[in-house]
Coordinates of C-alpha atoms in Angstrom, one line a residue:
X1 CA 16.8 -20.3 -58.8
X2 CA 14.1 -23.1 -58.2
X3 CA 15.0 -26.7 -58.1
X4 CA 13.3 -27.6 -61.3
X5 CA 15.0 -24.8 -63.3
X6 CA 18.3 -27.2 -62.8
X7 CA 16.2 -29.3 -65.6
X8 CA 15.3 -26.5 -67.9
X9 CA 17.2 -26.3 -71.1
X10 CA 20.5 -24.1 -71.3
X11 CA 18.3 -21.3 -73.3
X12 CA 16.0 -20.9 -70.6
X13 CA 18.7 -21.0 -67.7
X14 CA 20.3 -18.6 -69.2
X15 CA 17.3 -16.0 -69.8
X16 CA 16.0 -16.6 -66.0
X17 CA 19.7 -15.8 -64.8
X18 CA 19.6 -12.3 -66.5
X19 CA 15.9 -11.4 -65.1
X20 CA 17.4 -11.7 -61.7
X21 CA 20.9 -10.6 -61.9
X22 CA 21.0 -7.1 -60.3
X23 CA 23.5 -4.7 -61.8
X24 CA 25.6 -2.5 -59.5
X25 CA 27.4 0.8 -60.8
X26 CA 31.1 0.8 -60.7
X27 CA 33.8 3.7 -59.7
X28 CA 36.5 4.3 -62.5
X29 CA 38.7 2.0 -60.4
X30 CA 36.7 -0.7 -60.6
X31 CA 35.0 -0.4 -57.0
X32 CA 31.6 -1.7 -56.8
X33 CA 29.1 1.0 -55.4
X34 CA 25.7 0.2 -53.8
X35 CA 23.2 2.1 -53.3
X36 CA 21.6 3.3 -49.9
X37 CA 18.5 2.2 -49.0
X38 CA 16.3 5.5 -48.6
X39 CA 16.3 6.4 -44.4
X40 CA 12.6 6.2 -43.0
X41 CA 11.8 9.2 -41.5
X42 CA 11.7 9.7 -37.9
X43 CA 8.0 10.9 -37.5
X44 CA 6.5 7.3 -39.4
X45 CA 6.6 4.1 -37.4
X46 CA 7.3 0.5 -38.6
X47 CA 4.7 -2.0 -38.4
X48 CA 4.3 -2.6 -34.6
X49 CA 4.4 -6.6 -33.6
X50 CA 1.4 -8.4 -32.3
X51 CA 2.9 -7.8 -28.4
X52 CA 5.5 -5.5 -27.6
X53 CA 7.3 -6.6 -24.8
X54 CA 8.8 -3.5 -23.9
X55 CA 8.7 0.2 -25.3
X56 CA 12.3 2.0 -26.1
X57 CA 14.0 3.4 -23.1
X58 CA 14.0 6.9 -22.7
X59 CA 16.9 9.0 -21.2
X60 CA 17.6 8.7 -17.2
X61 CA 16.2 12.8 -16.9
X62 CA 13.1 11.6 -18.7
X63 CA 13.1 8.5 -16.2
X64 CA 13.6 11.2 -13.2
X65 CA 11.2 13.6 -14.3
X66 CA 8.2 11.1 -15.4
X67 CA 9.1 9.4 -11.4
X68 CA 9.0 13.1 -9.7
X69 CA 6.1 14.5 -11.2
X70 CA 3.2 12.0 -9.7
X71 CA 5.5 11.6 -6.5
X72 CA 5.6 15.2 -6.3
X73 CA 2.0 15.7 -6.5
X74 CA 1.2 12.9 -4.1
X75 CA 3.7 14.3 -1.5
X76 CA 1.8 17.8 -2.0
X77 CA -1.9 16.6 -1.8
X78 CA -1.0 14.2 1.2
X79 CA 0.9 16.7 3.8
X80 CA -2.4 19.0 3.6
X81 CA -3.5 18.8 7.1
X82 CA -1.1 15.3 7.9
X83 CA -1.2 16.4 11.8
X84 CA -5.0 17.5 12.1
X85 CA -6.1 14.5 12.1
X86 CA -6.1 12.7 16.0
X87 CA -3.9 9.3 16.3
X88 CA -6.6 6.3 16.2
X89 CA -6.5 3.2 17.7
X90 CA -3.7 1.5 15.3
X91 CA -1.1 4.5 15.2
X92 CA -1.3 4.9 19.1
X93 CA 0.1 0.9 18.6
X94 CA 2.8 1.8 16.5
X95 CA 3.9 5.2 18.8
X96 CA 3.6 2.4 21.7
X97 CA 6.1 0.2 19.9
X98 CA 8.1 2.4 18.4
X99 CA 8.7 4.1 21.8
X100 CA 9.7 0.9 23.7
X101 CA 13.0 0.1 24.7
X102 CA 15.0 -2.2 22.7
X103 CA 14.1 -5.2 24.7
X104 CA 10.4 -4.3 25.3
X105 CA 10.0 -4.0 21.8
X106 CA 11.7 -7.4 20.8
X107 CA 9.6 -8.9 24.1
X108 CA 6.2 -7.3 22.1
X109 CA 7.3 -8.5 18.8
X110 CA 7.6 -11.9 20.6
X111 CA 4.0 -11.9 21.6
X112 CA 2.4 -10.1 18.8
X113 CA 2.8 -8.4 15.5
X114 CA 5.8 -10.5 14.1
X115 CA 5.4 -9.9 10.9
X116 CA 5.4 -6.1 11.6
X117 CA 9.2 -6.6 13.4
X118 CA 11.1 -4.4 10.2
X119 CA 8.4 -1.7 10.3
X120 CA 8.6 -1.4 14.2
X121 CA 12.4 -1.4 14.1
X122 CA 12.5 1.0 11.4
X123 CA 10.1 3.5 13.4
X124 CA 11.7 3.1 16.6
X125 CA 15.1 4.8 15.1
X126 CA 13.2 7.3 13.2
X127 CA 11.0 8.4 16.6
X128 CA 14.4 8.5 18.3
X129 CA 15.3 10.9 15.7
X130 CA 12.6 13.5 14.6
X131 CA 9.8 12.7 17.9
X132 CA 6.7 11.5 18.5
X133 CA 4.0 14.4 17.0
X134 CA 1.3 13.0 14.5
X135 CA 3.1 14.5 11.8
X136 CA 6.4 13.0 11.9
X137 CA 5.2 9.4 12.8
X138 CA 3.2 9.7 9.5
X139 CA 5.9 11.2 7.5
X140 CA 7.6 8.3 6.2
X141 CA 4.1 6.7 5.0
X142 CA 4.0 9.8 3.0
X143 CA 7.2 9.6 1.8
X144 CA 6.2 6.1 0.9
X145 CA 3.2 6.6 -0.7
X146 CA 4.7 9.3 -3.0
X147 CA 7.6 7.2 -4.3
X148 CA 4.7 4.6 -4.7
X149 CA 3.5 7.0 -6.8
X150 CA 6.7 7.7 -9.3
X151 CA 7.1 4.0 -9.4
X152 CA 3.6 3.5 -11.2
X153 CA 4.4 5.9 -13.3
X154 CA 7.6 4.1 -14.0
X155 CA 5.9 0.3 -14.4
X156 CA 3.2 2.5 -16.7
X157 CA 6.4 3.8 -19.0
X158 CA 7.6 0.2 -19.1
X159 CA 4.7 -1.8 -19.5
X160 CA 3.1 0.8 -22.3
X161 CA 4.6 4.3 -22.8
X162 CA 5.8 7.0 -21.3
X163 CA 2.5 9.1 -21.7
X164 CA 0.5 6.4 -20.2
X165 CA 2.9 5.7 -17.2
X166 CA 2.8 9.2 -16.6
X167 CA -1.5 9.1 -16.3
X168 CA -1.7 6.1 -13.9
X169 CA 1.0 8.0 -11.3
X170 CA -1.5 10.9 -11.6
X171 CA -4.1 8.7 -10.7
X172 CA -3.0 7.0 -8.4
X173 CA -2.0 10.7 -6.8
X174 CA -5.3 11.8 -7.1
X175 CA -7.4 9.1 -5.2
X176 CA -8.8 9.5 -2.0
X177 CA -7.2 6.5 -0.2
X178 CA -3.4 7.5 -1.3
X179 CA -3.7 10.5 0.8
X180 CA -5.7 8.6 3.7
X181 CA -2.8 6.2 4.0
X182 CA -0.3 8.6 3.4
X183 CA -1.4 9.9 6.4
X184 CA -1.5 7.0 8.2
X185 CA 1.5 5.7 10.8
X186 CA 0.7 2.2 9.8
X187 CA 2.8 0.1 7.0
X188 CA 0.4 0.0 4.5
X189 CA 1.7 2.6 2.6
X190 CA 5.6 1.4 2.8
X191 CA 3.6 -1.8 1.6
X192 CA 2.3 -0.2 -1.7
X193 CA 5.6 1.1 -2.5
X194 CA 7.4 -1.7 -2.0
X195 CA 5.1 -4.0 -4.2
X196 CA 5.2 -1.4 -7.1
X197 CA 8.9 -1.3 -6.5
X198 CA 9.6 -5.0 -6.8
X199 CA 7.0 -5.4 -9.9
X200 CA 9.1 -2.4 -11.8
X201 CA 12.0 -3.9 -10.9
X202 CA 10.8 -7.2 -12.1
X203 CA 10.1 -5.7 -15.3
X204 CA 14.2 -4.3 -15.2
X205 CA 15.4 -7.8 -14.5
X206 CA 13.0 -9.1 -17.7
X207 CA 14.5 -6.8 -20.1
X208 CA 18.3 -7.1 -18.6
X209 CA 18.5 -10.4 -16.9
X210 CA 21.9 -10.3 -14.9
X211 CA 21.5 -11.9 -11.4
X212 CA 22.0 -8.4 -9.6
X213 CA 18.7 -7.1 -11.2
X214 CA 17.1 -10.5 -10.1
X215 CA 18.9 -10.4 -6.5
X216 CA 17.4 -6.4 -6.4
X217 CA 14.5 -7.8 -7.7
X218 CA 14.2 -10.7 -4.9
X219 CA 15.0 -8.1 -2.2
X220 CA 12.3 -6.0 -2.9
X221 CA 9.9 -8.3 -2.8
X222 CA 11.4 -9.4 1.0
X223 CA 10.9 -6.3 1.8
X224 CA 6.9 -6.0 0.7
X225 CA 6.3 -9.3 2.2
X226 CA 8.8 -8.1 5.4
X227 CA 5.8 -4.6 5.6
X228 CA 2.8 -6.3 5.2
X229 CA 3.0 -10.2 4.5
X230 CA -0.5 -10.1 2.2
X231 CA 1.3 -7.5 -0.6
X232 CA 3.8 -10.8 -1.2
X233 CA 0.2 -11.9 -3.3
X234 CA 1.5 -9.3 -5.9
X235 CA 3.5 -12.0 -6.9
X236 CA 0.6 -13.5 -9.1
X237 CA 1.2 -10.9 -11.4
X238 CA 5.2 -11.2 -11.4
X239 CA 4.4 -14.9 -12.3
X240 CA 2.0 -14.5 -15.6
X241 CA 4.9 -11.4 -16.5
X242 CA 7.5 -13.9 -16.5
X243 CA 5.3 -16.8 -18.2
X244 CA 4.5 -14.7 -21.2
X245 CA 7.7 -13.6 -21.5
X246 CA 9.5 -17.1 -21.1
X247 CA 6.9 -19.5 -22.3
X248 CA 8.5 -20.5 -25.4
X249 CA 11.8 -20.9 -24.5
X250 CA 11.6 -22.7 -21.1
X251 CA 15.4 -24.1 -21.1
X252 CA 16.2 -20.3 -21.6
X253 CA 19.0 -18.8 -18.6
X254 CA 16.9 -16.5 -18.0
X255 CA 14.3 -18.7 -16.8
X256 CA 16.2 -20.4 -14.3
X257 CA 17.6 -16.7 -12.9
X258 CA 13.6 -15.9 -12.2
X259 CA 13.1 -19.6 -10.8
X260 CA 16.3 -18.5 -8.4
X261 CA 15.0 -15.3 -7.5
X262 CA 11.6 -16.8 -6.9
X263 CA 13.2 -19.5 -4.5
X264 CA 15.4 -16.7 -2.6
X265 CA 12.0 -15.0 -1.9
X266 CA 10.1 -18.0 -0.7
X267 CA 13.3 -18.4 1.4
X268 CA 12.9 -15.1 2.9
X269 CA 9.5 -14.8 3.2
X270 CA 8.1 -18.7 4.4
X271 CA 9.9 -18.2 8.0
X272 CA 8.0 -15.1 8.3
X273 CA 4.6 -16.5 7.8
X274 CA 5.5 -19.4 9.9
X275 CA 6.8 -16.9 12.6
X276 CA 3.7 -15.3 12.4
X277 CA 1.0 -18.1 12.6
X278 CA 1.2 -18.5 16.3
X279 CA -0.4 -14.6 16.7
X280 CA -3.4 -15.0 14.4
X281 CA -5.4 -14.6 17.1
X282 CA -4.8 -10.8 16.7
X283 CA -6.8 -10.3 13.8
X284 CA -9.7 -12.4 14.4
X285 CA -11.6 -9.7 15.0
X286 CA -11.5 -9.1 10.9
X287 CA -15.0 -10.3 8.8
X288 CA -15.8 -11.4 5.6
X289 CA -19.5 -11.1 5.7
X290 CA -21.9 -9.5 3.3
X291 CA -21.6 -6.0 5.1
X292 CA -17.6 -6.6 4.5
X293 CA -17.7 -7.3 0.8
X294 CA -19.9 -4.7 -0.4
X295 CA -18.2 -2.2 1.9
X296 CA -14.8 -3.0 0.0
X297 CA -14.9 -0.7 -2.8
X298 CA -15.6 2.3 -1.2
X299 CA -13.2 1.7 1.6
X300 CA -10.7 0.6 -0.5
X301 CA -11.4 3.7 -3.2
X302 CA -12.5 6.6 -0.6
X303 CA -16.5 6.6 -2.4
X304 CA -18.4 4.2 -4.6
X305 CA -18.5 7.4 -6.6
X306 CA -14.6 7.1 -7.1
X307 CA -14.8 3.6 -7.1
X308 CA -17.5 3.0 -9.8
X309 CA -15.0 5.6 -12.3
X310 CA -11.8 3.8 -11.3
X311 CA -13.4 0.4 -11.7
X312 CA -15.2 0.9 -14.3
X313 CA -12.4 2.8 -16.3
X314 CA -10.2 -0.3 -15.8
X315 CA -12.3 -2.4 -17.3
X316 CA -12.7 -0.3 -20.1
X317 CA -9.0 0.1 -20.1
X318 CA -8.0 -3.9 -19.7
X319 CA -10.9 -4.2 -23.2
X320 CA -8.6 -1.4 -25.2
X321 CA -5.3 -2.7 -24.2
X322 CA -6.6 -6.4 -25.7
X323 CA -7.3 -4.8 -28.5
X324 CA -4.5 -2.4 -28.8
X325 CA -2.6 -5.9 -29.0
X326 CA -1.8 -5.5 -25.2
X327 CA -3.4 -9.0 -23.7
X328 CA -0.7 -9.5 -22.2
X329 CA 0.0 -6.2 -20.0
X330 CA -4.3 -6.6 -19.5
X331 CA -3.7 -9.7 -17.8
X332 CA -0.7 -9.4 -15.5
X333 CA -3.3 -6.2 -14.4
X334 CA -6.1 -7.4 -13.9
X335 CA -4.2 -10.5 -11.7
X336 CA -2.5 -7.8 -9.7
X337 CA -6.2 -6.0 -9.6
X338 CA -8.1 -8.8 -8.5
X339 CA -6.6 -11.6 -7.1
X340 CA -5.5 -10.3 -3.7
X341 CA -8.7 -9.6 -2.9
X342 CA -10.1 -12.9 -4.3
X343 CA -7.1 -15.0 -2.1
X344 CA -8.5 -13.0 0.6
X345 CA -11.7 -13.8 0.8
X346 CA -11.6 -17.3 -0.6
X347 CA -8.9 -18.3 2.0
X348 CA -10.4 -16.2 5.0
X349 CA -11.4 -19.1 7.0
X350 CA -7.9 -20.1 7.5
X351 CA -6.6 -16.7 7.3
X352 CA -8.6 -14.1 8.3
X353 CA -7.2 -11.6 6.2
X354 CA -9.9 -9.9 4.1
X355 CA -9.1 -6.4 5.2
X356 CA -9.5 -3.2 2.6
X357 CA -6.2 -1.6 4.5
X358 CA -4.6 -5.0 3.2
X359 CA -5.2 -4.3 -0.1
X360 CA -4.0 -1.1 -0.8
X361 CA -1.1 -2.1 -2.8
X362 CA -3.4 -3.3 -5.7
X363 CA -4.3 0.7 -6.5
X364 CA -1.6 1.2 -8.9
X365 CA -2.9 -1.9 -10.6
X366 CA -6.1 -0.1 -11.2
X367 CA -4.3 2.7 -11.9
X368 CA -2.5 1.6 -14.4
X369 CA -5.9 -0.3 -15.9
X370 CA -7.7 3.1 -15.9
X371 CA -4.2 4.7 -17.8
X372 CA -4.5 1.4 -19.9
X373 CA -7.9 2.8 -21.5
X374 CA -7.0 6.6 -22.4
X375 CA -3.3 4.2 -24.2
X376 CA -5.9 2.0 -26.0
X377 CA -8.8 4.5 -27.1
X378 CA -5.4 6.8 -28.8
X379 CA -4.1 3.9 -30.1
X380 CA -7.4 2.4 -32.0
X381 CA -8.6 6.1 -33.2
X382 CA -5.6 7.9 -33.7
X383 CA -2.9 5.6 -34.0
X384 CA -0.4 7.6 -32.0
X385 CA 0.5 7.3 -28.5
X386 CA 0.4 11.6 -27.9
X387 CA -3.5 11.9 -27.9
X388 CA -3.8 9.7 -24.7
X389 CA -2.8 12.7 -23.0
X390 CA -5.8 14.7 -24.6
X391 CA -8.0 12.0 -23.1
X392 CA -6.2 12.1 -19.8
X393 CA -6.9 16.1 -19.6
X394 CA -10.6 15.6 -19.7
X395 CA -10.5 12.4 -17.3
X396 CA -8.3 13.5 -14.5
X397 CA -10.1 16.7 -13.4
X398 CA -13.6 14.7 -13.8
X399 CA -11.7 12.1 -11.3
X400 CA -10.2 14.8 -9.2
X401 CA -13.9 16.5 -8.5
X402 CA -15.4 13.0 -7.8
X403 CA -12.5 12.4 -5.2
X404 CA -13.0 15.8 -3.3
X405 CA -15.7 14.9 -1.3
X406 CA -13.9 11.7 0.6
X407 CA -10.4 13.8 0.5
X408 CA -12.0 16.1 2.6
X409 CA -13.5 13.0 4.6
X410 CA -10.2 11.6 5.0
X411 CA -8.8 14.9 6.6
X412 CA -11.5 15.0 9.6
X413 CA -10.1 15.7 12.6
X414 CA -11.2 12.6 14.4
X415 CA -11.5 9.5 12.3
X416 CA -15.1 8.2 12.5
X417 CA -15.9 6.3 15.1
X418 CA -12.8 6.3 16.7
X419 CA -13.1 8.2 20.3
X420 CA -11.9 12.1 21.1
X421 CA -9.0 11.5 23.4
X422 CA -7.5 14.9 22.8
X423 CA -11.0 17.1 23.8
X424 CA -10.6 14.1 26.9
X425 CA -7.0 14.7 27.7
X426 CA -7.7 18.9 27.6
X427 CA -10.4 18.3 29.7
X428 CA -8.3 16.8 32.4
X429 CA -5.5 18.2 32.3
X430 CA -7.5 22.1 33.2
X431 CA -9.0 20.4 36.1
X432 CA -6.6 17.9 37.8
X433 CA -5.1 18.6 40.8
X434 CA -2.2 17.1 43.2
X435 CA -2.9 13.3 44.5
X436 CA -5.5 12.9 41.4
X437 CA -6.2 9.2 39.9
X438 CA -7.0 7.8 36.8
X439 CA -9.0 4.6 35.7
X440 CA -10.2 3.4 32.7
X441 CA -13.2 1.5 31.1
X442 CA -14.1 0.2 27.6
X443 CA -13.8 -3.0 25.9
X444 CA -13.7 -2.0 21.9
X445 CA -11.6 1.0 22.4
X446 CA -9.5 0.5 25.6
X447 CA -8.9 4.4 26.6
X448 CA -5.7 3.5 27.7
X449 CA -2.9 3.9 25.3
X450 CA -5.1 6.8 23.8
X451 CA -5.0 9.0 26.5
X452 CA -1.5 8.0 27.1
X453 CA -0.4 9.5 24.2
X454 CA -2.6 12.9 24.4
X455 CA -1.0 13.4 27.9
X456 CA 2.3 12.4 27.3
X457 CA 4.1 15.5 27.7
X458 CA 2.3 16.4 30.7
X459 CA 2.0 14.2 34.0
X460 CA -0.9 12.7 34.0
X461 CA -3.2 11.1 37.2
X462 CA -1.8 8.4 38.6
X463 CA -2.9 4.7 36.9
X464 CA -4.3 3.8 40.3
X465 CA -5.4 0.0 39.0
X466 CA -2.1 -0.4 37.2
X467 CA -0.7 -3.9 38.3
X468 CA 1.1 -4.7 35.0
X469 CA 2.1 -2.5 32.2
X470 CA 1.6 -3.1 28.6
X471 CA 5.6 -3.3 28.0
X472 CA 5.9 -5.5 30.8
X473 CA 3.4 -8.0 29.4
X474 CA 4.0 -8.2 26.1
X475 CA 1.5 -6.8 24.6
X476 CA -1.3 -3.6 24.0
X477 CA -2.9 -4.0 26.7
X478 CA -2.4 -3.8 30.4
X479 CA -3.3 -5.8 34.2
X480 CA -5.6 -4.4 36.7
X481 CA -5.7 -5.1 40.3
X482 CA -7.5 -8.5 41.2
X483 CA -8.9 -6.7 43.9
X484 CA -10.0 -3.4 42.8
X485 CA -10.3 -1.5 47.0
X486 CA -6.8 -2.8 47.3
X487 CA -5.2 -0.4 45.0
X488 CA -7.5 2.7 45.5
X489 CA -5.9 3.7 48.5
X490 CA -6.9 7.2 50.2
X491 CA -7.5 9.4 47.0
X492 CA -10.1 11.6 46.9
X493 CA -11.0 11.9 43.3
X494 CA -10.5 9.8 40.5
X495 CA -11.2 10.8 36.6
X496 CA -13.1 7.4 34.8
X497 CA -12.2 7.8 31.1
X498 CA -14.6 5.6 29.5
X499 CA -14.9 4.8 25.8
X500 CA -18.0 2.3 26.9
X501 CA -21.0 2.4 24.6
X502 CA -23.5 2.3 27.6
X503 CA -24.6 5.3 29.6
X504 CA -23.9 4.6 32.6
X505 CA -20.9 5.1 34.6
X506 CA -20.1 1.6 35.3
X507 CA -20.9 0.3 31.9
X508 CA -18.9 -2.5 30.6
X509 CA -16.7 -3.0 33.5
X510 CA -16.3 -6.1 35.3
X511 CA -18.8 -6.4 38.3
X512 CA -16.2 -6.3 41.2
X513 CA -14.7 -3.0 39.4
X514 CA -17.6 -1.8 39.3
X515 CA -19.1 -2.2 42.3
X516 CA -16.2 -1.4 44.4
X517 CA -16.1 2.1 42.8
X518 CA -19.8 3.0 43.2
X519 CA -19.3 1.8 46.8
X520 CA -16.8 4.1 46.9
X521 CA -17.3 7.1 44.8
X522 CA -20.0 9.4 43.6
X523 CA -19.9 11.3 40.3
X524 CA -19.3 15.1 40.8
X525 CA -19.3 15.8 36.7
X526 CA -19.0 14.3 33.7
X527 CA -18.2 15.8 30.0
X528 CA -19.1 14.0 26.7
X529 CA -17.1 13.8 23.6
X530 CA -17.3 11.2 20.5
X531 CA -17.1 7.8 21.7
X532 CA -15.3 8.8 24.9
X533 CA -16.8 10.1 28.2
X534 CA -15.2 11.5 30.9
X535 CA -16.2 11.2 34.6
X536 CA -14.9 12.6 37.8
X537 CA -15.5 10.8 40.8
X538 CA -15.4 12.1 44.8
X539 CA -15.1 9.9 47.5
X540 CA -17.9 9.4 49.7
X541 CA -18.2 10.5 52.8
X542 CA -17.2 8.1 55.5
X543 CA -20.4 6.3 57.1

């Protein structure tokens, strides 16, 4: 009744009273009996809010199966060919590591590649396990890069639907550079999965905020930061995910369990980057020039081909989500998208950490983007979730076909540029003989460790200038006699292994080096491979 009815006369009271009494039916024994409301059917939805924070959960199986199927796929397209491929430059430094002793890998770690102490550890056992062949030291990055995989799909499921999670694991399976790295004995890989790891569980710990979820939570994100320090930069996204979910009720628990987890991880993670700062020196090799930024997308995507469709279909897809009332999700994206990259170059003076091979862990953002646009295109024109998947089944095989070219790039046997120590090693190894030696030349790609690992299960010439190995310094590299006729001795012939970019012989050596070997030596033959050259040298006669 209103408040000024309370002044009406008794008449009227009495009349409004009986237009809004409701009368019930009654059982013989006086029981009152209401009625049921009619039951909406299951196939018509309720009026969906302005920004769902989560979709329902579906069944653990559904959960298992929507994880395995991209991970599955990923797993298959990346061990096609995983040991064709030679070892470059930066796996022969994790096989170095990772077949140190105990103390000369803690005495490298103390000299260089800090921040890369789990990784190292963690490779050291498993090469003590399974061996040192190109495929088993790149097996855990594909085991990596296919759970990476299955947890897109998951952060898809959670952030929008189970349809849509389901297309950004396929394409993230299905671009060029998830089976380049997952064939890569490098971190990055364990890197991407750990960031999409932490960020789904993240998104666990939002919807069921008990401090284990946030501990879980704070220790996967240890563990990106712990495999490659710039994949902590994920965490821009975490923080606009919690700010849209907590902004308006700031003296919530919750809150302050985030804020806890959030200091646990600085905890973790500050020491490391303090750790590391002494060994910058290491990567200032890296550039952030014109040639560097415009070079990014197709590194980073495999083709500009691929790039331009993923790109472009997550920008499409962070416009549908906005207006599939998804701002939100198109936010937290587009900050896991594109500010890595942005940090990157914007603090690279300081840094030096613009690097596409940095950046790989913001893929399943885009991923997710591009999945974000078939969700938002269903959602405006049919206004069911299912069609997305129609979509999807035209997009993915026009992706797939743009992504063959560079998946069969990625699977070259020697990665470009990077010199052919194995035709080198094959070479030497059918022509050595008893009391041969072996030197070395190059200043972009010392031969070194390369040809180290090609010939490792055979004996290889002697390292005649050898006066300090790489484990005993410290470091990658290695110290050569002072005085280069000192340590030549009496041999005969010597094989130069080269990876110079000059002609010559000589080329890129330091002058003494040099000219104590042409004194010295003639050249009886050389061979040529890609970017590595191969000389053998006969003593002169004596004069």
């Amino acid at each position: 009744m209103l408040a000024d009815e309370r002044y009406a006369p008794p008449a009227r009271r009495r009349a409004r009273a009986h237009d809004e009494t409701v009368v019930f039916p009654k059982t013989l024994s006086g029981t009152v009996v209401f009625p049921r409301l009619p039951a909406v059917p299951r196939g018509v939805a309720g009026p969906e809010p302005a920004e769902q924070v989560e979709p329902a959960r579906i069944a653990l199986w559904r959960q298992v199966l929507l994880f395995a199927v991209p991970a599955t796929l990923t797993f298959l397209i990346g061990r096609q060919d995983i040991g064709v491929r030679q070892m470059w430059n930066d796996e022969h430094a994790t096989w170095h590591a990772a077949t140190l002793s105990w103390g000369d890998l803690f005495h490298l770690l103390d000299h260089i590649d800090r921040v890369l102490t789990l990784y190292y550890v963690a490779m050291h056992g498993w090469v003590s396990l399974v061996g040192d062949s190109p495929t088993m030291l790149r097996l855990p990055a594909l085991v990596a890069m296919a759970c990476a995989a299955g947890f897109t799909a998951l952060v898809g499921q959670r952030l929008l639907d189970t349809p849509a999670g389901l297309i950004a694991g396929l394409i993230f399976a299905i671009l060029p550079a998830t089976s380049r790295y997952a064939q890569e004995a490098r971190p990055y890989a364990l890197a991407v999965a750990a960031a999409t790891l932490a960020t789904l569980l993240l998104l666990v710990a939002l919807n069921r905020p008990r401090w284990p979820y946030w501990l879980w939570y704070a220790a996967s994100v240890a563990a990106t930061a712990f495999l490659h320090l710039v994949a902590v930069v994920v965490l821009a996204a975490h923080a606009l995910l919690v700010w849209f979910r907590y902004q308006r009720s700031e003296r919530d628990v919750r809150l302050w369990k985030s804020l806890g987890a959030l200091a646990l991880i600085l905890a973790l993670v500050m020491p490391l980057g303090y750790a590391g700062s002494d060994q910058a020196g290491a990567i200032e090799w890296i550039k952030a020039d014109k040639a560097a930024v415009l070079e990014l997308p197709v590194k980073l995507f495999g083709s500009y081909a691929v790039a331009a469709a993923v790109c472009g279909m997550g920008l499409v897809g962070a416009l549908m989500l906005a207006f599939a009332r998804r701002r939100r999700v198109a936010f937290a994206l587009l900050a896991w998208a594109l500010v890595p990259p942005l940090f990157t170059y914007v603090t690279f003076p300081l840094l030096h950490l613009f690097l596409y091979r940095y950046l790989l862990f913001t893929l399943p953002a885009w991923a997710l983007l591009a999945a974000g646009g078939c969700y938002g295109m269903a959602r405006l024109a049919f206004r069911r979730s299912w069609p997305q998947l129609l979509i999807a089944a035209v997009a993915l095989p026009a992706l797939a076909l743009l992504a063959l070219p560079p998946q069969h790039a990625a699977r070259e046997r020697i990665v470009p540029d990077e010199p052919d120590y194995r035709a080198a090693a094959h070479m030497i190894r059918s022509e050595m003989r008893p009391g041969d030696g072996m030197v070395f030349a190059g200043t972009a790609r010392p031969p070194r460790m390369g040809m180290a690992y090609e010939m490792r299960h055979t004996t290889p010439p002697a390292d005649v200038l050898l006066a300090a190995s790489s484990a005993e310094l410290g470091t990658y590299g290695a110290a050569e006699c002072r005085v280069t006729v000192t340590c030549l001795g009496q041999r005969q012939r010597i094989w130069l292994v080269s990876t110079s970019f000059g002609d010559g012989p000589w080329s890129e050596m330091p002058r003494e080096k040099a000219s104590a070997l042409s004194r010295t030596f003639r050249v009886a033959s050389d061979a040529r491979f890609q970017r590595i050259h191969v000389y053998l040298l006969v003593r002169r006669p004596a004069s």
